Amino acid sequence: MYKLYSMQRSGNSYKVRLALAFIDAPYRAIEVDILRGESRTPEFLAKNPSGQVPLLEIAEGRYLAESNAILWYVAVGTPLAPESRMDRAEALQWMFFEQHALEPNLGAAYFWLCLVRGGRELQTHALDDWMERGYAALQVMENHLKTHEFFAANQLTVADIALYAYTHVAEQCDFDLSSFPSVRRWLRHVEQQSGFVAMDWHPTSSEYDTIDVIAGA
Ligand SMILES: N[C@@H](CCC(=O)N[C@@H](CS)C(=O)NCC(=O)O)C(=O)O
């Protein structure tokens, strides 16, 4: 069974929980509070030198970092990973887009405005840039979704999961989605897919282990 080091309110961690829910894969979740420095302890850095979540332990001592790499790992052989060469490349195209255009802006705004007390005051100098570049990324997504139901392969894939994670919290961190109707339609469409779980969901049913605090894991 996978062991997933993640933080409940981290969008990058949510991507992995969402993918595992869509494919109904059991796993043990270990909560890591990055705000308390739990991803920067010597023990955690030995597992992931980047000091970040999510981190998936695939087998004893075998770790995989980077949310989108983890998405590919868990999705291979399931409907979330497209089969054809071109569909795969298009899914990857959107996942790279997510990491360079969306996450650095919406993810940063979400972190500082929603998770860090006083974050808005600490980051006033950066906020305008995040908003401008974040809106530019949302416009690219809007343009694609005007004529496509999903991002790649005409079906729900890991590309949608990667992009959903921070887009669905955009309005919590000052982004106004009213002029992005196709993005809003796509968000609702992802939420209607069988197996969808919300960001605050965590695995606690008997087939899963309960969440541990990293110190006790
Ligand atoms: N590119 C990485 C980014 C991961 C990332 O930024 N993780 C944040 C939480 S969303 C984190 O662990 N931050 C703690 C830190 O950097 O100390 C991914 O997609 O997994």
Tab-separated table of N, CA and C and ligand atoms in Angstrom, residues 7 10-13 15 34 39-40 50-54 65-68 98-99 103 111 166, ligand 1:
chain	number	residue	atom	x	y	z
A	7	MET	N	-0.181	17.384	2.971
A	7	MET	CA	-0.828	18.323	3.894
A	7	MET	C	-2.240	18.560	3.371
A	10	SER	N	-2.798	21.619	1.218
A	10	SER	CA	-1.855	21.866	0.120
A	10	SER	C	-2.483	21.392	-1.190
A	11	GLY	N	-2.562	22.306	-2.160
A	11	GLY	CA	-3.144	21.944	-3.456
A	11	GLY	C	-2.334	20.864	-4.150
A	12	ASN	N	-1.021	20.942	-4.057
A	12	ASN	CA	-0.195	19.919	-4.706
A	12	ASN	C	-0.445	18.538	-4.085
A	13	SER	N	-0.660	18.524	-2.763
A	13	SER	CA	-0.972	17.243	-2.098
A	13	SER	C	-2.365	16.753	-2.495
A	15	LYS	N	-3.867	17.060	-5.261
A	15	LYS	CA	-3.839	16.404	-6.576
A	15	LYS	C	-3.715	14.888	-6.406
A	34	ILE	N	3.494	21.824	6.899
A	34	ILE	CA	4.646	22.598	6.399
A	34	ILE	C	4.763	23.920	7.137
A	39	SER	N	8.198	19.613	7.063
A	39	SER	CA	8.809	19.070	5.837
A	39	SER	C	10.291	19.432	5.744
A	40	ARG	N	10.785	20.123	6.776
A	40	ARG	CA	12.190	20.555	6.745
A	40	ARG	C	13.000	19.904	7.859
A	50	SER	N	14.003	18.042	-1.312
A	50	SER	CA	13.340	19.311	-1.606
A	50	SER	C	12.556	19.835	-0.404
A	51	GLY	N	12.306	18.985	0.576
A	51	GLY	CA	11.600	19.436	1.780
A	51	GLY	C	10.157	19.815	1.501
A	52	GLN	N	9.521	19.117	0.577
A	52	GLN	CA	8.157	19.497	0.204
A	52	GLN	C	7.236	18.286	0.157
A	53	VAL	N	5.956	18.583	0.315
A	53	VAL	CA	4.913	17.593	0.053
A	53	VAL	C	4.220	17.990	-1.245
A	54	PRO	N	3.638	17.028	-1.947
A	54	PRO	CA	3.446	15.636	-1.577
A	54	PRO	C	4.696	14.799	-1.811
A	65	ALA	N	8.802	12.272	-5.380
A	65	ALA	CA	8.331	13.636	-5.112
A	65	ALA	C	7.771	14.235	-6.399
A	66	GLU	N	7.335	15.483	-6.319
A	66	GLU	CA	6.733	16.249	-7.424
A	66	GLU	C	5.338	15.699	-7.754
A	67	SER	N	4.358	16.514	-7.445
A	67	SER	CA	2.963	16.067	-7.579
A	67	SER	C	2.650	15.487	-8.952
A	68	ASN	N	3.114	16.144	-10.003
A	68	ASN	CA	2.709	15.668	-11.332
A	68	ASN	C	3.426	14.374	-11.730
A	98	GLU	N	0.735	23.800	-15.996
A	98	GLU	CA	0.265	23.976	-14.606
A	98	GLU	C	1.418	24.377	-13.688
A	99	GLN	N	2.571	23.734	-13.887
A	99	GLN	CA	3.694	23.999	-12.981
A	99	GLN	C	4.394	25.330	-13.261
A	103	GLU	N	0.425	27.212	-11.096
A	103	GLU	CA	0.784	26.962	-9.684
A	103	GLU	C	1.663	28.059	-9.079
A	111	PHE	N	-1.441	30.164	-0.938
A	111	PHE	CA	-0.631	29.917	0.252
A	111	PHE	C	-0.599	31.156	1.160
A	166	TYR	N	-5.474	23.941	-7.945
A	166	TYR	CA	-5.407	25.362	-7.560
A	166	TYR	C	-6.495	26.200	-8.214
B	1	LIG	N1	6.559	21.349	-7.697
B	1	LIG	C1	6.197	20.717	-6.464
B	1	LIG	C2	5.835	21.813	-5.469
B	1	LIG	C3	5.545	21.216	-4.097
B	1	LIG	C4	5.265	22.314	-3.091
B	1	LIG	O1	5.404	23.514	-3.357
B	1	LIG	N2	4.857	21.877	-1.899
B	1	LIG	C5	4.568	22.804	-0.845
B	1	LIG	C6	3.159	22.575	-0.344
B	1	LIG	S1	1.951	22.898	-1.614
B	1	LIG	C7	5.529	22.530	0.295
B	1	LIG	O2	5.714	21.405	0.683
B	1	LIG	N3	6.141	23.577	0.858
B	1	LIG	C8	6.972	23.454	2.017
B	1	LIG	C9	8.323	24.022	1.836
B	1	LIG	O3	8.719	24.353	0.699
B	1	LIG	O4	8.993	24.129	2.859
B	1	LIG	C10	5.040	19.743	-6.668
B	1	LIG	O5	4.277	19.930	-7.632
B	1	LIG	O6	4.909	18.780	-5.895
